[in-house]
XYZ file of C-alpha atoms in Angstrom:
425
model
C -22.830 -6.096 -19.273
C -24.464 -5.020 -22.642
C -27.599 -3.613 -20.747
C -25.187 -1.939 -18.367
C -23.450 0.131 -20.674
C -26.734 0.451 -22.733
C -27.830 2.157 -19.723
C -24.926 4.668 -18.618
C -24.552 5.577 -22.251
C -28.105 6.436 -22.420
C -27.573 9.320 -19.627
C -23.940 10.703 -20.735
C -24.570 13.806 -22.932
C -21.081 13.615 -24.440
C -21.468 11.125 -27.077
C -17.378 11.184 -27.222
C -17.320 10.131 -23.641
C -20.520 7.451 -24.045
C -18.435 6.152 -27.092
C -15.457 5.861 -24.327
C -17.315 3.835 -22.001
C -18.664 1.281 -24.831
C -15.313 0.292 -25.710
C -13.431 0.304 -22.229
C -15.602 -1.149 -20.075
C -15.991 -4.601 -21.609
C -12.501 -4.548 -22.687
C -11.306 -7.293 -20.643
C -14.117 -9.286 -21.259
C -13.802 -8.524 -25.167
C -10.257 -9.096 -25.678
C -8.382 -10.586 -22.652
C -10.089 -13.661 -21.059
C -9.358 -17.790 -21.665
C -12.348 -19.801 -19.840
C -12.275 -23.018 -19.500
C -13.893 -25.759 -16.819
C -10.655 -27.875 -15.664
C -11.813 -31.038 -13.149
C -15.291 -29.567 -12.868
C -14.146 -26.060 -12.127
C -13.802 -23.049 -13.542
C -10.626 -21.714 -14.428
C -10.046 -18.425 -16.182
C -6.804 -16.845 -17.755
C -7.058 -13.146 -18.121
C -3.732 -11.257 -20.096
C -2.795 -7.913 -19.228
C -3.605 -6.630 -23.084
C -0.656 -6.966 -25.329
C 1.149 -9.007 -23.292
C 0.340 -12.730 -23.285
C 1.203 -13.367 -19.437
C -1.352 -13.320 -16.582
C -0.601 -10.414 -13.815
C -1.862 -11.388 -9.931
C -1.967 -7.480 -9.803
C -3.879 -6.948 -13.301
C -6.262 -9.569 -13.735
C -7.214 -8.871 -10.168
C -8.327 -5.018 -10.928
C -9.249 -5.837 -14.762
C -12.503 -8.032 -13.372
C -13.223 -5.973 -10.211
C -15.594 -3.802 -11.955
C -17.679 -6.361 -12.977
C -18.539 -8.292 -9.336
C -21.778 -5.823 -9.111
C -22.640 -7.604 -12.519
C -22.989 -10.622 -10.685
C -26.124 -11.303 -9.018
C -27.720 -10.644 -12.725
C -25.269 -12.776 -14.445
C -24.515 -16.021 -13.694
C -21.790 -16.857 -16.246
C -20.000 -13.811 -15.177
C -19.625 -15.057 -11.755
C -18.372 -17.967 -13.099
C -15.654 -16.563 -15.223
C -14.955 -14.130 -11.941
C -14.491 -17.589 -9.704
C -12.240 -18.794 -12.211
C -10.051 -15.800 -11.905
C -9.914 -16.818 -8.163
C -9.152 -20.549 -8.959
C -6.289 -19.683 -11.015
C -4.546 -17.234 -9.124
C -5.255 -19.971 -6.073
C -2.819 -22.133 -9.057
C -0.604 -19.025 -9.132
C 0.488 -18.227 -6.006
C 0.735 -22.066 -4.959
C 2.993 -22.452 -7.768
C 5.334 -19.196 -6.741
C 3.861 -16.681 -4.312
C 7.020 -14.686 -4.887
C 6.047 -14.537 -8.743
C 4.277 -11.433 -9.952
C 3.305 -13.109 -13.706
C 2.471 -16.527 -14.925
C 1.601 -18.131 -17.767
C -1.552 -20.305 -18.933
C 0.667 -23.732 -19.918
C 2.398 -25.100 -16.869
C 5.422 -26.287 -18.703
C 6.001 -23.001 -20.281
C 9.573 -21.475 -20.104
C 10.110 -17.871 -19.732
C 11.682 -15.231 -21.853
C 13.413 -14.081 -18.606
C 14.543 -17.247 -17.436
C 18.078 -16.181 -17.308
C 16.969 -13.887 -14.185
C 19.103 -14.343 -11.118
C 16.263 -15.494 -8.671
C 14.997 -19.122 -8.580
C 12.560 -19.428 -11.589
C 10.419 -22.181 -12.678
C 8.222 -22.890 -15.498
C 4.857 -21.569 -15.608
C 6.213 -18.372 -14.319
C 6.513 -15.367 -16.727
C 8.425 -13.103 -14.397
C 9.212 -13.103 -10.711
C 9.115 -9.564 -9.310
C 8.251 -9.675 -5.990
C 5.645 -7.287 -5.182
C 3.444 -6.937 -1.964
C 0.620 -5.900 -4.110
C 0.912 -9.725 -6.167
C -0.668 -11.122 -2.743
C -2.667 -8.266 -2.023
C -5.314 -8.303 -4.817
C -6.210 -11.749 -5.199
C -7.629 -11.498 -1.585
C -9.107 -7.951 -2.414
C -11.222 -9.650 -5.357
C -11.497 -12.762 -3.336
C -13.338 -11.179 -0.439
C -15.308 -8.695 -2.863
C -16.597 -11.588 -4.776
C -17.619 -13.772 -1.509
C -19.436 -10.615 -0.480
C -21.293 -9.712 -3.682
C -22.343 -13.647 -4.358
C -22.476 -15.489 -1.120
C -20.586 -17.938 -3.269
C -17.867 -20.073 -0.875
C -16.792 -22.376 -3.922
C -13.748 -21.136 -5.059
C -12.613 -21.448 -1.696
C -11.754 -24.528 -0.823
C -8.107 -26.518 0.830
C -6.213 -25.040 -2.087
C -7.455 -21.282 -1.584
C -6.657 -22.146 2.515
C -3.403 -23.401 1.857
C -2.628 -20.261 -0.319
C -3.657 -17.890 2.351
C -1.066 -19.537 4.343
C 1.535 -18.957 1.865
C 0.555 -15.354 1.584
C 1.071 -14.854 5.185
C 3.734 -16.880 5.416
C 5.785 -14.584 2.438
C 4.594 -11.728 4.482
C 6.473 -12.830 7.532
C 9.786 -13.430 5.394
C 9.541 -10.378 3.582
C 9.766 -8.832 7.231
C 12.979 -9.728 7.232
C 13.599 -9.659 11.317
C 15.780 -13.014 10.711
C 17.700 -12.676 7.959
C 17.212 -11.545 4.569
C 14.660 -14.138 3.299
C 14.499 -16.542 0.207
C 14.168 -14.336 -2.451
C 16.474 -12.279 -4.132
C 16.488 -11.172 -7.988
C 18.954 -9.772 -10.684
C 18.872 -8.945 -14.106
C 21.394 -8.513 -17.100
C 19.701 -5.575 -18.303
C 20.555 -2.087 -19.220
C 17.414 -0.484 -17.471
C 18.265 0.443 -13.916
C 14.829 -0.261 -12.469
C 14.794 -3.831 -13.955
C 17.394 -4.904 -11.761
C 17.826 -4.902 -7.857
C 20.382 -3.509 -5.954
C 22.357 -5.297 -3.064
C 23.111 -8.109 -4.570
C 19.470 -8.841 -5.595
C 18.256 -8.208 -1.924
C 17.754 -4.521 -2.340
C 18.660 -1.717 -0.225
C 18.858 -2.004 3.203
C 15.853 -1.780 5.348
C 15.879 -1.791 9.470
C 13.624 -4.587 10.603
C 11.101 -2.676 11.721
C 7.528 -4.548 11.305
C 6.665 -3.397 7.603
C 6.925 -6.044 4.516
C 9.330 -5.571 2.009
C 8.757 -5.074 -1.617
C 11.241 -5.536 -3.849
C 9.362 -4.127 -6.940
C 6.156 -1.815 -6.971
C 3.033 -2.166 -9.454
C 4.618 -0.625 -12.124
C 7.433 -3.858 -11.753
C 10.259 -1.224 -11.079
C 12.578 -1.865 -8.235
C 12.197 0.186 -5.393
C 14.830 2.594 -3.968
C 13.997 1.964 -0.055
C 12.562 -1.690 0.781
C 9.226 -0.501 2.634
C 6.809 0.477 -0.342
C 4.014 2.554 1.752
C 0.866 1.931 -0.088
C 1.440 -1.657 -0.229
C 1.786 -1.948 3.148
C -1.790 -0.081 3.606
C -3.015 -2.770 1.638
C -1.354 -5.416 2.632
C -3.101 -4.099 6.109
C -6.507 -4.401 4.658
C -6.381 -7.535 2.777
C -4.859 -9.310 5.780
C -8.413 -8.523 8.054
C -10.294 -9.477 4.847
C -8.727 -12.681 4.728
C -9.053 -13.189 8.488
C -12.994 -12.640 7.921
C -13.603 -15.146 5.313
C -10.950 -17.265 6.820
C -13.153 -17.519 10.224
C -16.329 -17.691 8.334
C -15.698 -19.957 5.430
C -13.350 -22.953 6.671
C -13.651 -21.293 10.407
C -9.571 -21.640 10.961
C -9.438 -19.120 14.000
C -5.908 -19.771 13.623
C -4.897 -18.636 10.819
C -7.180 -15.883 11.170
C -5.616 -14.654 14.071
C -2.179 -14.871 12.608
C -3.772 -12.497 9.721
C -4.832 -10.211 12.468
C -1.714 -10.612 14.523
C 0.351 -9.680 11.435
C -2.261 -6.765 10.067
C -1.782 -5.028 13.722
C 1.916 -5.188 13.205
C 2.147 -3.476 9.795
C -0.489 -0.805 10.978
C 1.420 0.176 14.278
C 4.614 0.196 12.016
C 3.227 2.150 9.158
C 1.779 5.081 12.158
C 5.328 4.790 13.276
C 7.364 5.267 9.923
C 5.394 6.025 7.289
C 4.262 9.408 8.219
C 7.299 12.510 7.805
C 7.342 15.824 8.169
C 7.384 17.698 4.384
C 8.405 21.467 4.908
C 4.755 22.742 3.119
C 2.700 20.586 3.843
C 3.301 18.906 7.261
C 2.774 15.164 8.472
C 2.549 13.173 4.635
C 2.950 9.934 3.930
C 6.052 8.642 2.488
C 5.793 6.437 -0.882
C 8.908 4.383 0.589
C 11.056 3.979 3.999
C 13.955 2.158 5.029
C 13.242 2.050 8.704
C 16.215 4.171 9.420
C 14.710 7.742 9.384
C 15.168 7.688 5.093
C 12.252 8.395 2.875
C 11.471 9.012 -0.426
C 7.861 11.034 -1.172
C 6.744 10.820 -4.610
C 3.856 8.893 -5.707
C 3.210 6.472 -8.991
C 0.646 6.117 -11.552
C -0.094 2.868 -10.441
C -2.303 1.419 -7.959
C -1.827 0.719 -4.876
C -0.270 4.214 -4.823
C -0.417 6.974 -2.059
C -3.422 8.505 -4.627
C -5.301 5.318 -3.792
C -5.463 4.636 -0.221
C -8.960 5.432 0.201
C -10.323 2.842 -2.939
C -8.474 0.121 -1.268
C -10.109 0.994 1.608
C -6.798 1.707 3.651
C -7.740 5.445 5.087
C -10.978 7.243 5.307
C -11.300 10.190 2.246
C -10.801 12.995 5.234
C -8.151 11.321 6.400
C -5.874 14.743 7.670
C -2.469 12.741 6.547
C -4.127 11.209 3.468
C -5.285 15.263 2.664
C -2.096 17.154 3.177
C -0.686 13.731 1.176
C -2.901 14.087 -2.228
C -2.280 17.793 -2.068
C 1.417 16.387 -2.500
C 1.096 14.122 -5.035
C -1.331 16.327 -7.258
C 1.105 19.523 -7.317
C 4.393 20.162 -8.242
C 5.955 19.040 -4.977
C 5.618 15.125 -6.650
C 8.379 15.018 -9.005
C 6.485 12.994 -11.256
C 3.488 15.134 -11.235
C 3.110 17.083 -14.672
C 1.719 19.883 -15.970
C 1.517 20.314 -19.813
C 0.110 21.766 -22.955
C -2.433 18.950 -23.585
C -3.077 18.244 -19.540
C -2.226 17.741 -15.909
C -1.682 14.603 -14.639
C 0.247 12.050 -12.166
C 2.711 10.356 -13.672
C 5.568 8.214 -12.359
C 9.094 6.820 -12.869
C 8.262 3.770 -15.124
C 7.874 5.097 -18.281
C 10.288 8.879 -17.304
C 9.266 11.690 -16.913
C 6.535 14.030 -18.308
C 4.451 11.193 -19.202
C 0.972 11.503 -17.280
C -0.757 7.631 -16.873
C -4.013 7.700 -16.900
C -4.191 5.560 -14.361
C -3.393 8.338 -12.338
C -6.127 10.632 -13.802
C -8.507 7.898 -13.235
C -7.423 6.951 -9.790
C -7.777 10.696 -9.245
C -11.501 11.158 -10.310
C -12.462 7.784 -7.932
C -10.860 8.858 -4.659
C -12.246 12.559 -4.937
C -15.581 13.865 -3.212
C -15.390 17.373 -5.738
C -17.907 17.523 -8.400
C -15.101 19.849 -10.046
C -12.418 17.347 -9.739
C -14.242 14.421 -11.321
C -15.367 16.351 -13.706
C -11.878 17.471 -14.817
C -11.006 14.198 -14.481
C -13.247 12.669 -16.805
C -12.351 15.878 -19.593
C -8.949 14.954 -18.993
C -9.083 11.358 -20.204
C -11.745 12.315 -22.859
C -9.360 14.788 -24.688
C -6.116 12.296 -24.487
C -7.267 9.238 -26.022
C -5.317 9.927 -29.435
C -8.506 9.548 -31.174
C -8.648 5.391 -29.898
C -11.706 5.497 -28.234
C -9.303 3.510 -25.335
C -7.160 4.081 -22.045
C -3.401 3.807 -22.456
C -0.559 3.156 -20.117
C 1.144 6.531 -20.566
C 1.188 9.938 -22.680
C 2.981 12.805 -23.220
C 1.784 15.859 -21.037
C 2.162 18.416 -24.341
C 1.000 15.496 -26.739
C -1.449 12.550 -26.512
C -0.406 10.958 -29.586
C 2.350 10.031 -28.258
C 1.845 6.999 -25.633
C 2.654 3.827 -24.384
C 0.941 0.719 -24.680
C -2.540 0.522 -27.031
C -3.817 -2.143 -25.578
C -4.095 -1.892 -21.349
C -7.202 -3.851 -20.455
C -6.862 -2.329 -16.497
C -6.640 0.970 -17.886
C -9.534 0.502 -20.245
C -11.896 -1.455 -17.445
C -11.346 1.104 -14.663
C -11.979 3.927 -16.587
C -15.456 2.200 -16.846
C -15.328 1.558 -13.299
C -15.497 5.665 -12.705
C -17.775 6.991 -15.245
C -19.904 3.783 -13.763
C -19.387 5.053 -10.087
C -20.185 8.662 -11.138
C -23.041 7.500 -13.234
C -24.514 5.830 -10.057
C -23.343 8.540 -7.432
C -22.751 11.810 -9.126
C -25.381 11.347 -12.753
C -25.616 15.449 -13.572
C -21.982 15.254 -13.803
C -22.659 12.804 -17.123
C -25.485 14.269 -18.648
């Protein structure tokens, strides 16, 4: 780590942005990590920042950047295979759960939430995305290390849980275990329906009651979750086949992956008035759609770093052109910068998330470059990424700690540094 950043700092000529990079990219590693060896294995709780609760969604992302670290640091990989091994605990314990805690026994501060908690569970949001990156960082880690320990029975058995939510969350019998409400005065932090949401026509995509940001959705289908739902389904079905060669499962992976794509083709894809064929952020199944897009990730920004559509993709295209202009609601324009923003923290708040996400799924020297600018001028003078700020001012934002934030920011002046260098000298 130190002689990576040693390295990228040495080529960026803006010694603001080099500065950046020092503090962000080890953030998580800095300031958010518990490692411990439990029964002879490792086990590692990573916090989101300034929350003491362990994300599926965040610690997943917050350690990506660091699996090309691996191969020249073996401790790392061992803190990165006990991110696995406890989100194996995790989604054992509740695979509808978004959050958990370290201690087992612990009781939530939501615990009066309508929905069937348990202890050890910080908050249970259901969110497609909860299932989807712990098999995203899986699979990235088995491919970087060659390393099959973490995944052993328990990681099986959780696989099967994960497709096994999947097929619930379908809802083509019913509406499915899970359900959620909360006494709350914030509209998103509750679910319509009766804590089943709004209606959605059985129709081969997976529900998701919540997105990444942990708002409730308006329509059930949340689009860029079910891209990468698609994705981490065949990446499970590879490692599946090759590591504890279960054809069977793996073909239920497959079966189910096939579904959601076909669907998705089917649904996901309207007809906007400037733009032509788009993707929707959420469906209903019925014809209903709803095209905005959300600083967080997965998002309709995104699809290409998950790995869901190609970069050229013609939909994807006429779809960022969307979400980076001001037919996206939530897209702002301000004083201090342009950004994507999204409904979790109101309007005219640009995440940098967003700006981030932007600079990694573009191919335009221009673009990144902007990018980059963008997130060097709004830091508030921190030296770190934050959840949200103000479009005419970036003193005023959300969140000063937001390890994700902080680690993927490093994760794009790393990928330019390695791809795109004369854009950081």
């Amino acid at each position: 780590m130190e002689r990576t950043i040693e390295r990228v700092q040495s080529t960026i000529g803006n010694k603001e942005l080099a500065w950046m990079f020092g503090n962000c990219f080890p953030n998580t590693l800095d300031t958010t990590v518990d490692f411990a060896v439990v029964n002879g294995r490792p086990d590692t709780y990573v916090i989101t920042g300034d929350i003491d609760a362990m994300w599926l969604r965040d610690s997943s992302a917050q350690v990506w950047p660091y699996l090309p670290l691996m191969p020249e640091d073996p401790q790392l990989q061992q803190l990165i295979a006990g991110v696995i091994n406890r989100q194996t605990k995790c989604i054992l314990l509740d695979p509808y759960a978004n959050a958990f805690y370290k201690d087992a026994s612990k009781v939530s501060e939501w615990k009066s939430d309508l929905t069937d908690m348990k202890p050890g569970v910080h908050e249970r949001k259901w969110e497609v995305d909860s299932l989807c990156y712990p098999i995203r960082l899986a699979y990235g880690f088995w491919k970087i290390s060659k390393d099959t320990a973490p995944f052993d029975a328990a990681w099986r058995e959780a696989i099967s849980k994960i497709v096994q939510t999947f097929r619930e969350q379908q809802r083509k019998s019913g509406k499915g275990p899970y359900h959620f409400q909360r006494r709350t005065e914030t509209q998103t932090d509750t679910v319509a329906g009766r804590g089943y949401g709004n209606p959605g026509k059985p129709v081969g995509l997976i529900c998701s009651t919540f997105r990444p940001s942990d708002d409730a959705t308006v329509f059930p289908y949340l689009v860029p979750a079910n891209f990468f739902a698609v994705v981490s389904l065949r990446q499970a079905a590879e490692m599946l086949e090759q590591i504890h060669h279960d054809t069977v499962l793996a073909k239920e992976c497959r079966a189910l992956a096939d579904e959601v794509e076909q669907a998705l083709h089917k649904y996901a894809i309207v007809q906007h008035a400037k733009l032509g064929p788009v993707y929707a952020y959420e469906v209903d199944g019925y014809g209903n759609y709803y095209c905005i897009d959300d600083g967080n990730v997965p998002s309709l920004l995104s699809l290409p770093y998950l790995g869901a559509v190609k970069p050229d993709d013609k939909v994807y295209q006429n779809t960022r052109h969307l979400v980076l202009s001001a037919a996206n609601p939530y897209y702002c324009q301000g004083k201090a910068a342009d950004g994507p923003g999204g409904p979790h923290v109101g309007m005219d708040m640009i995440w940098p998330l967003g700006v981030i996400t932007r600079g990694i799924t573009s191919t335009d020297d221009t673009e990144i470059r902007d990018c980059l600018d963008t997130l060097r001028r709004t830091h508030a003078g921190t030296g770190f990424m934050h959840e949200a700020f103000h479009k005419d001012n970036p003193d005023k934002f959300t969140r000063s700690w937001f390890a994700w934030a902080n680690t993927i920011f490093g994760e794009l002046v790393l990928k330019t540094f390695h791809e795109r260098p004369q854009l950081l000298g």
